[in-house]
Amino acid sequence: NINIISLTHKATNCVDINEYILGNVTIDEPVVFVCGAFSHGQIPDEYTDELISISQFPLSGSVVCGKVCCAFEKLYGIL
């Protein structure tokens, strides 16, 4: 069973992505982050387990992916 987390600026739960990944993701368990990086539409809620926001403002898809990757680098201890 994989934990699927949707990232959208419309979520009511705004988190620090670094703290979120360090506190909720383990190295030995798979996880999927779905980035809502498209101009129209949205990700249906039934496809994801959790809906979070990493900023109070809309971010581009590349910025969101970069922030998630940097948080995983911290989790894995990559300098």
PDB file of N, CA and C in Angstrom:
ATOM      1  N   ASN A   1       0.841  -1.189   0.000  1.00  0.00           N
ATOM      2  CA  ASN A   1       0.000   0.000   0.000  1.00  0.00           C
ATOM      3  C   ASN A   1       0.881   1.246   0.000  1.00  0.00           C
ATOM      4  N   ILE A   2       0.674   2.128  -0.925  1.00  0.00           N
ATOM      5  CA  ILE A   2       1.486   3.332  -1.073  1.00  0.00           C
ATOM      6  C   ILE A   2       0.696   4.544  -0.593  1.00  0.00           C
ATOM      7  N   ASN A   3       1.357   5.393   0.178  1.00  0.00           N
ATOM      8  CA  ASN A   3       0.750   6.647   0.618  1.00  0.00           C
ATOM      9  C   ASN A   3       0.841   7.650  -0.527  1.00  0.00           C
ATOM     10  N   ILE A   4      -0.300   8.158  -0.993  1.00  0.00           N
ATOM     11  CA  ILE A   4      -0.342   9.112  -2.106  1.00  0.00           C
ATOM     12  C   ILE A   4      -0.746  10.474  -1.564  1.00  0.00           C
ATOM     13  N   ILE A   5       0.141  11.460  -1.747  1.00  0.00           N
ATOM     14  CA  ILE A   5      -0.066  12.801  -1.213  1.00  0.00           C
ATOM     15  C   ILE A   5      -0.176  13.781  -2.369  1.00  0.00           C
ATOM     16  N   SER A   6      -1.247  14.536  -2.379  1.00  0.00           N
ATOM     17  CA  SER A   6      -1.471  15.537  -3.412  1.00  0.00           C
ATOM     18  C   SER A   6      -1.000  16.899  -2.920  1.00  0.00           C
ATOM     19  N   LEU A   7      -0.251  17.601  -3.753  1.00  0.00           N
ATOM     20  CA  LEU A   7       0.256  18.929  -3.435  1.00  0.00           C
ATOM     21  C   LEU A   7      -0.519  19.971  -4.231  1.00  0.00           C
ATOM     22  N   THR A   8      -1.192  20.867  -3.521  1.00  0.00           N
ATOM     23  CA  THR A   8      -1.949  21.931  -4.171  1.00  0.00           C
ATOM     24  C   THR A   8      -2.000  23.147  -3.263  1.00  0.00           C
ATOM     25  N   HIS A   9      -1.980  24.334  -3.832  1.00  0.00           N
ATOM     26  CA  HIS A   9      -2.053  25.542  -2.997  1.00  0.00           C
ATOM     27  C   HIS A   9      -3.457  25.758  -2.436  1.00  0.00           C
ATOM     28  N   LYS A  10      -4.435  24.981  -2.920  1.00  0.00           N
ATOM     29  CA  LYS A  10      -5.816  25.115  -2.439  1.00  0.00           C
ATOM     30  C   LYS A  10      -6.093  24.313  -1.169  1.00  0.00           C
ATOM     31  N   ALA A  11      -5.136  23.498  -0.742  1.00  0.00           N
ATOM     32  CA  ALA A  11      -5.334  22.684   0.468  1.00  0.00           C
ATOM     33  C   ALA A  11      -5.372  23.575   1.704  1.00  0.00           C
ATOM     34  N   THR A  12      -6.150  23.173   2.690  1.00  0.00           N
ATOM     35  CA  THR A  12      -6.244  23.939   3.932  1.00  0.00           C
ATOM     36  C   THR A  12      -5.072  23.652   4.858  1.00  0.00           C
ATOM     37  N   ASN A  13      -4.397  22.523   4.670  1.00  0.00           N
ATOM     38  CA  ASN A  13      -3.269  22.128   5.498  1.00  0.00           C
ATOM     39  C   ASN A  13      -1.966  22.579   4.836  1.00  0.00           C
ATOM     40  N   CYS A  14      -1.406  23.713   5.281  1.00  0.00           N
ATOM     41  CA  CYS A  14      -0.149  24.233   4.730  1.00  0.00           C
ATOM     42  C   CYS A  14       0.998  23.783   5.636  1.00  0.00           C
ATOM     43  N   VAL A  15       1.977  23.097   5.045  1.00  0.00           N
ATOM     44  CA  VAL A  15       3.074  22.520   5.818  1.00  0.00           C
ATOM     45  C   VAL A  15       4.424  22.968   5.280  1.00  0.00           C
ATOM     46  N   ASP A  16       5.435  22.884   6.140  1.00  0.00           N
ATOM     47  CA  ASP A  16       6.826  23.033   5.707  1.00  0.00           C
ATOM     48  C   ASP A  16       7.211  21.669   5.126  1.00  0.00           C
ATOM     49  N   ILE A  17       7.517  21.609   3.833  1.00  0.00           N
ATOM     50  CA  ILE A  17       7.750  20.329   3.171  1.00  0.00           C
ATOM     51  C   ILE A  17       8.934  19.587   3.773  1.00  0.00           C
ATOM     52  N   ASN A  18       9.955  20.304   4.227  1.00  0.00           N
ATOM     53  CA  ASN A  18      11.108  19.650   4.848  1.00  0.00           C
ATOM     54  C   ASN A  18      10.690  18.935   6.133  1.00  0.00           C
ATOM     55  N   GLU A  19       9.959  19.626   6.976  1.00  0.00           N
ATOM     56  CA  GLU A  19       9.492  19.020   8.225  1.00  0.00           C
ATOM     57  C   GLU A  19       8.498  17.892   7.951  1.00  0.00           C
ATOM     58  N   TYR A  20       7.648  18.078   6.957  1.00  0.00           N
ATOM     59  CA  TYR A  20       6.647  17.059   6.626  1.00  0.00           C
ATOM     60  C   TYR A  20       7.323  15.752   6.206  1.00  0.00           C
ATOM     61  N   ILE A  21       8.274  15.844   5.288  1.00  0.00           N
ATOM     62  CA  ILE A  21       8.939  14.636   4.804  1.00  0.00           C
ATOM     63  C   ILE A  21       9.766  13.991   5.910  1.00  0.00           C
ATOM     64  N   LEU A  22      10.494  14.790   6.674  1.00  0.00           N
ATOM     65  CA  LEU A  22      11.291  14.221   7.768  1.00  0.00           C
ATOM     66  C   LEU A  22      10.419  13.556   8.826  1.00  0.00           C
ATOM     67  N   GLY A  23       9.209  14.064   9.043  1.00  0.00           N
ATOM     68  CA  GLY A  23       8.333  13.518  10.066  1.00  0.00           C
ATOM     69  C   GLY A  23       7.362  12.454   9.608  1.00  0.00           C
ATOM     70  N   ASN A  24       7.097  12.362   8.301  1.00  0.00           N
ATOM     71  CA  ASN A  24       6.043  11.465   7.814  1.00  0.00           C
ATOM     72  C   ASN A  24       6.478  10.426   6.792  1.00  0.00           C
ATOM     73  N   VAL A  25       7.692  10.534   6.301  1.00  0.00           N
ATOM     74  CA  VAL A  25       8.159   9.620   5.264  1.00  0.00           C
ATOM     75  C   VAL A  25       9.339   8.824   5.819  1.00  0.00           C
ATOM     76  N   THR A  26       9.318   7.511   5.583  1.00  0.00           N
ATOM     77  CA  THR A  26      10.445   6.679   5.980  1.00  0.00           C
ATOM     78  C   THR A  26      11.173   6.194   4.741  1.00  0.00           C
ATOM     79  N   ILE A  27      12.437   5.914   4.908  1.00  0.00           N
ATOM     80  CA  ILE A  27      13.276   5.517   3.778  1.00  0.00           C
ATOM     81  C   ILE A  27      12.831   4.181   3.174  1.00  0.00           C
ATOM     82  N   ASP A  28      12.315   3.279   3.990  1.00  0.00           N
ATOM     83  CA  ASP A  28      11.969   1.941   3.507  1.00  0.00           C
ATOM     84  C   ASP A  28      10.522   1.783   3.035  1.00  0.00           C
ATOM     85  N   GLU A  29       9.730   2.851   3.051  1.00  0.00           N
ATOM     86  CA  GLU A  29       8.340   2.786   2.603  1.00  0.00           C
ATOM     87  C   GLU A  29       8.144   3.650   1.357  1.00  0.00           C
ATOM     88  N   PRO A  30       7.450   3.130   0.335  1.00  0.00           N
ATOM     89  CA  PRO A  30       7.210   3.947  -0.862  1.00  0.00           C
ATOM     90  C   PRO A  30       6.192   5.057  -0.590  1.00  0.00           C
ATOM     91  N   VAL A  31       6.359   6.160  -1.296  1.00  0.00           N
ATOM     92  CA  VAL A  31       5.437   7.292  -1.184  1.00  0.00           C
ATOM     93  C   VAL A  31       5.323   7.945  -2.560  1.00  0.00           C
ATOM     94  N   VAL A  32       4.161   8.492  -2.848  1.00  0.00           N
ATOM     95  CA  VAL A  32       3.927   9.175  -4.123  1.00  0.00           C
ATOM     96  C   VAL A  32       3.451  10.587  -3.827  1.00  0.00           C
ATOM     97  N   PHE A  33       4.096  11.568  -4.445  1.00  0.00           N
ATOM     98  CA  PHE A  33       3.644  12.952  -4.379  1.00  0.00           C
ATOM     99  C   PHE A  33       3.072  13.318  -5.739  1.00  0.00           C
ATOM    100  N   VAL A  34       1.840  13.794  -5.750  1.00  0.00           N
ATOM    101  CA  VAL A  34       1.181  14.221  -6.980  1.00  0.00           C
ATOM    102  C   VAL A  34       1.165  15.738  -6.986  1.00  0.00           C
ATOM    103  N   CYS A  35       1.833  16.321  -7.966  1.00  0.00           N
ATOM    104  CA  CYS A  35       1.906  17.787  -8.074  1.00  0.00           C
ATOM    105  C   CYS A  35       0.849  18.255  -9.059  1.00  0.00           C
ATOM    106  N   GLY A  36      -0.051  19.106  -8.607  1.00  0.00           N
ATOM    107  CA  GLY A  36      -1.103  19.639  -9.468  1.00  0.00           C
ATOM    108  C   GLY A  36      -0.573  20.778 -10.323  1.00  0.00           C
ATOM    109  N   ALA A  37       0.288  20.463 -11.256  1.00  0.00           N
ATOM    110  CA  ALA A  37       0.956  21.481 -12.071  1.00  0.00           C
ATOM    111  C   ALA A  37       0.341  21.561 -13.458  1.00  0.00           C
ATOM    112  N   PHE A  38      -0.913  21.966 -13.506  1.00  0.00           N
ATOM    113  CA  PHE A  38      -1.560  22.174 -14.794  1.00  0.00           C
ATOM    114  C   PHE A  38      -2.492  23.368 -14.679  1.00  0.00           C
ATOM    115  N   SER A  39      -2.793  23.968 -15.807  1.00  0.00           N
ATOM    116  CA  SER A  39      -3.509  25.247 -15.785  1.00  0.00           C
ATOM    117  C   SER A  39      -5.000  25.119 -15.509  1.00  0.00           C
ATOM    118  N   HIS A  40      -5.618  24.022 -15.905  1.00  0.00           N
ATOM    119  CA  HIS A  40      -7.068  23.864 -15.714  1.00  0.00           C
ATOM    120  C   HIS A  40      -7.362  22.505 -15.086  1.00  0.00           C
ATOM    121  N   GLY A  41      -8.381  22.464 -14.258  1.00  0.00           N
ATOM    122  CA  GLY A  41      -8.789  21.223 -13.633  1.00  0.00           C
ATOM    123  C   GLY A  41      -8.094  20.997 -12.311  1.00  0.00           C
ATOM    124  N   GLN A  42      -8.347  19.824 -11.739  1.00  0.00           N
ATOM    125  CA  GLN A  42      -7.711  19.481 -10.477  1.00  0.00           C
ATOM    126  C   GLN A  42      -7.643  17.974 -10.342  1.00  0.00           C
ATOM    127  N   ILE A  43      -6.898  17.521  -9.366  1.00  0.00           N
ATOM    128  CA  ILE A  43      -6.742  16.100  -9.103  1.00  0.00           C
ATOM    129  C   ILE A  43      -7.935  15.642  -8.260  1.00  0.00           C
ATOM    130  N   PRO A  44      -8.664  14.628  -8.713  1.00  0.00           N
ATOM    131  CA  PRO A  44      -9.791  14.144  -7.904  1.00  0.00           C
ATOM    132  C   PRO A  44      -9.319  13.649  -6.533  1.00  0.00           C
ATOM    133  N   ASP A  45     -10.024  14.026  -5.487  1.00  0.00           N
ATOM    134  CA  ASP A  45      -9.651  13.676  -4.117  1.00  0.00           C
ATOM    135  C   ASP A  45      -9.588  12.169  -3.878  1.00  0.00           C
ATOM    136  N   GLU A  46     -10.386  11.397  -4.587  1.00  0.00           N
ATOM    137  CA  GLU A  46     -10.409   9.959  -4.340  1.00  0.00           C
ATOM    138  C   GLU A  46      -9.130   9.246  -4.795  1.00  0.00           C
ATOM    139  N   TYR A  47      -8.282   9.925  -5.566  1.00  0.00           N
ATOM    140  CA  TYR A  47      -7.020   9.335  -6.007  1.00  0.00           C
ATOM    141  C   TYR A  47      -5.898   9.491  -4.994  1.00  0.00           C
ATOM    142  N   THR A  48      -6.075  10.342  -4.003  1.00  0.00           N
ATOM    143  CA  THR A  48      -5.002  10.606  -3.055  1.00  0.00           C
ATOM    144  C   THR A  48      -5.448  10.328  -1.622  1.00  0.00           C
ATOM    145  N   ASP A  49      -4.462  10.075  -0.759  1.00  0.00           N
ATOM    146  CA  ASP A  49      -4.740   9.819   0.653  1.00  0.00           C
ATOM    147  C   ASP A  49      -4.733  11.096   1.476  1.00  0.00           C
ATOM    148  N   GLU A  50      -3.949  12.077   1.035  1.00  0.00           N
ATOM    149  CA  GLU A  50      -3.809  13.313   1.797  1.00  0.00           C
ATOM    150  C   GLU A  50      -3.614  14.484   0.844  1.00  0.00           C
ATOM    151  N   LEU A  51      -4.134  15.631   1.234  1.00  0.00           N
ATOM    152  CA  LEU A  51      -4.039  16.851   0.436  1.00  0.00           C
ATOM    153  C   LEU A  51      -3.299  17.893   1.264  1.00  0.00           C
ATOM    154  N   ILE A  52      -2.129  18.340   0.782  1.00  0.00           N
ATOM    155  CA  ILE A  52      -1.361  19.340   1.514  1.00  0.00           C
ATOM    156  C   ILE A  52      -0.929  20.472   0.597  1.00  0.00           C
ATOM    157  N   SER A  53      -0.581  21.579   1.215  1.00  0.00           N
ATOM    158  CA  SER A  53      -0.024  22.732   0.512  1.00  0.00           C
ATOM    159  C   SER A  53       1.350  23.011   1.102  1.00  0.00           C
ATOM    160  N   ILE A  54       2.297  23.449   0.271  1.00  0.00           N
ATOM    161  CA  ILE A  54       3.626  23.782   0.780  1.00  0.00           C
ATOM    162  C   ILE A  54       3.905  25.277   0.694  1.00  0.00           C
ATOM    163  N   SER A  55       2.892  26.052   0.315  1.00  0.00           N
ATOM    164  CA  SER A  55       3.031  27.509   0.244  1.00  0.00           C
ATOM    165  C   SER A  55       1.648  28.146   0.299  1.00  0.00           C
ATOM    166  N   GLN A  56       1.606  29.374   0.791  1.00  0.00           N
ATOM    167  CA  GLN A  56       0.345  30.114   0.796  1.00  0.00           C
ATOM    168  C   GLN A  56       0.009  30.640  -0.601  1.00  0.00           C
ATOM    169  N   PHE A  57       0.970  30.545  -1.510  1.00  0.00           N
ATOM    170  CA  PHE A  57       0.823  31.089  -2.854  1.00  0.00           C
ATOM    171  C   PHE A  57       0.963  29.979  -3.888  1.00  0.00           C
ATOM    172  N   PRO A  58       0.359  30.153  -5.065  1.00  0.00           N
ATOM    173  CA  PRO A  58       0.549  29.169  -6.138  1.00  0.00           C
ATOM    174  C   PRO A  58       2.015  29.155  -6.582  1.00  0.00           C
ATOM    175  N   LEU A  59       2.580  27.968  -6.743  1.00  0.00           N
ATOM    176  CA  LEU A  59       3.952  27.814  -7.210  1.00  0.00           C
ATOM    177  C   LEU A  59       3.952  27.066  -8.532  1.00  0.00           C
ATOM    178  N   SER A  60       4.983  27.304  -9.339  1.00  0.00           N
ATOM    179  CA  SER A  60       5.092  26.556 -10.596  1.00  0.00           C
ATOM    180  C   SER A  60       5.422  25.099 -10.280  1.00  0.00           C
ATOM    181  N   GLY A  61       5.129  24.245 -11.227  1.00  0.00           N
ATOM    182  CA  GLY A  61       5.421  22.828 -11.053  1.00  0.00           C
ATOM    183  C   GLY A  61       6.894  22.562 -10.803  1.00  0.00           C
ATOM    184  N   SER A  62       7.763  23.306 -11.490  1.00  0.00           N
ATOM    185  CA  SER A  62       9.199  23.084 -11.310  1.00  0.00           C
ATOM    186  C   SER A  62       9.661  23.478  -9.911  1.00  0.00           C
ATOM    187  N   VAL A  63       9.079  24.526  -9.340  1.00  0.00           N
ATOM    188  CA  VAL A  63       9.442  24.936  -7.985  1.00  0.00           C
ATOM    189  C   VAL A  63       8.969  23.897  -6.975  1.00  0.00           C
ATOM    190  N   VAL A  64       7.747  23.402  -7.142  1.00  0.00           N
ATOM    191  CA  VAL A  64       7.207  22.384  -6.236  1.00  0.00           C
ATOM    192  C   VAL A  64       8.071  21.120  -6.288  1.00  0.00           C
ATOM    193  N   CYS A  65       8.375  20.653  -7.485  1.00  0.00           N
ATOM    194  CA  CYS A  65       9.205  19.448  -7.623  1.00  0.00           C
ATOM    195  C   CYS A  65      10.591  19.666  -7.028  1.00  0.00           C
ATOM    196  N   GLY A  66      11.160  20.851  -7.220  1.00  0.00           N
ATOM    197  CA  GLY A  66      12.467  21.167  -6.645  1.00  0.00           C
ATOM    198  C   GLY A  66      12.447  21.145  -5.130  1.00  0.00           C
ATOM    199  N   LYS A  67      11.392  21.720  -4.533  1.00  0.00           N
ATOM    200  CA  LYS A  67      11.284  21.737  -3.079  1.00  0.00           C
ATOM    201  C   LYS A  67      11.118  20.326  -2.515  1.00  0.00           C
ATOM    202  N   VAL A  68      10.336  19.488  -3.189  1.00  0.00           N
ATOM    203  CA  VAL A  68      10.155  18.107  -2.747  1.00  0.00           C
ATOM    204  C   VAL A  68      11.471  17.338  -2.869  1.00  0.00           C
ATOM    205  N   CYS A  69      12.176  17.521  -3.967  1.00  0.00           N
ATOM    206  CA  CYS A  69      13.466  16.837  -4.155  1.00  0.00           C
ATOM    207  C   CYS A  69      14.476  17.264  -3.092  1.00  0.00           C
ATOM    208  N   CYS A  70      14.531  18.547  -2.782  1.00  0.00           N
ATOM    209  CA  CYS A  70      15.452  19.042  -1.748  1.00  0.00           C
ATOM    210  C   CYS A  70      15.111  18.445  -0.387  1.00  0.00           C
ATOM    211  N   ALA A  71      13.833  18.302  -0.085  1.00  0.00           N
ATOM    212  CA  ALA A  71      13.425  17.702   1.186  1.00  0.00           C
ATOM    213  C   ALA A  71      13.847  16.232   1.250  1.00  0.00           C
ATOM    214  N   PHE A  72      13.747  15.518   0.133  1.00  0.00           N
ATOM    215  CA  PHE A  72      14.208  14.131   0.115  1.00  0.00           C
ATOM    216  C   PHE A  72      15.727  14.042   0.228  1.00  0.00           C
ATOM    217  N   GLU A  73      16.432  15.007  -0.326  1.00  0.00           N
ATOM    218  CA  GLU A  73      17.891  15.047  -0.152  1.00  0.00           C
ATOM    219  C   GLU A  73      18.243  15.155   1.330  1.00  0.00           C
ATOM    220  N   LYS A  74      17.499  15.954   2.073  1.00  0.00           N
ATOM    221  CA  LYS A  74      17.724  16.066   3.513  1.00  0.00           C
ATOM    222  C   LYS A  74      17.407  14.761   4.220  1.00  0.00           C
ATOM    223  N   LEU A  75      16.314  14.095   3.814  1.00  0.00           N
ATOM    224  CA  LEU A  75      15.943  12.821   4.419  1.00  0.00           C
ATOM    225  C   LEU A  75      17.037  11.775   4.223  1.00  0.00           C
ATOM    226  N   TYR A  76      17.590  11.721   3.006  1.00  0.00           N
ATOM    227  CA  TYR A  76      18.616  10.728   2.677  1.00  0.00           C
ATOM    228  C   TYR A  76      20.030  11.173   3.052  1.00  0.00           C
ATOM    229  N   GLY A  77      20.168  12.401   3.543  1.00  0.00           N
ATOM    230  CA  GLY A  77      21.487  12.885   3.944  1.00  0.00           C
ATOM    231  C   GLY A  77      22.412  13.218   2.791  1.00  0.00           C
ATOM    232  N   ILE A  78      21.838  13.638   1.682  1.00  0.00           N
ATOM    233  CA  ILE A  78      22.638  14.023   0.507  1.00  0.00           C
ATOM    234  C   ILE A  78      23.041  15.479   0.650  1.00  0.00           C
ATOM    235  N   LEU A  79      24.319  15.766   0.466  1.00  0.00           N
ATOM    236  CA  LEU A  79      24.783  17.144   0.623  1.00  0.00           C
ATOM    237  C   LEU A  79      24.752  17.904  -0.675  1.00  0.00           C
TER     238      LEU A  79
END
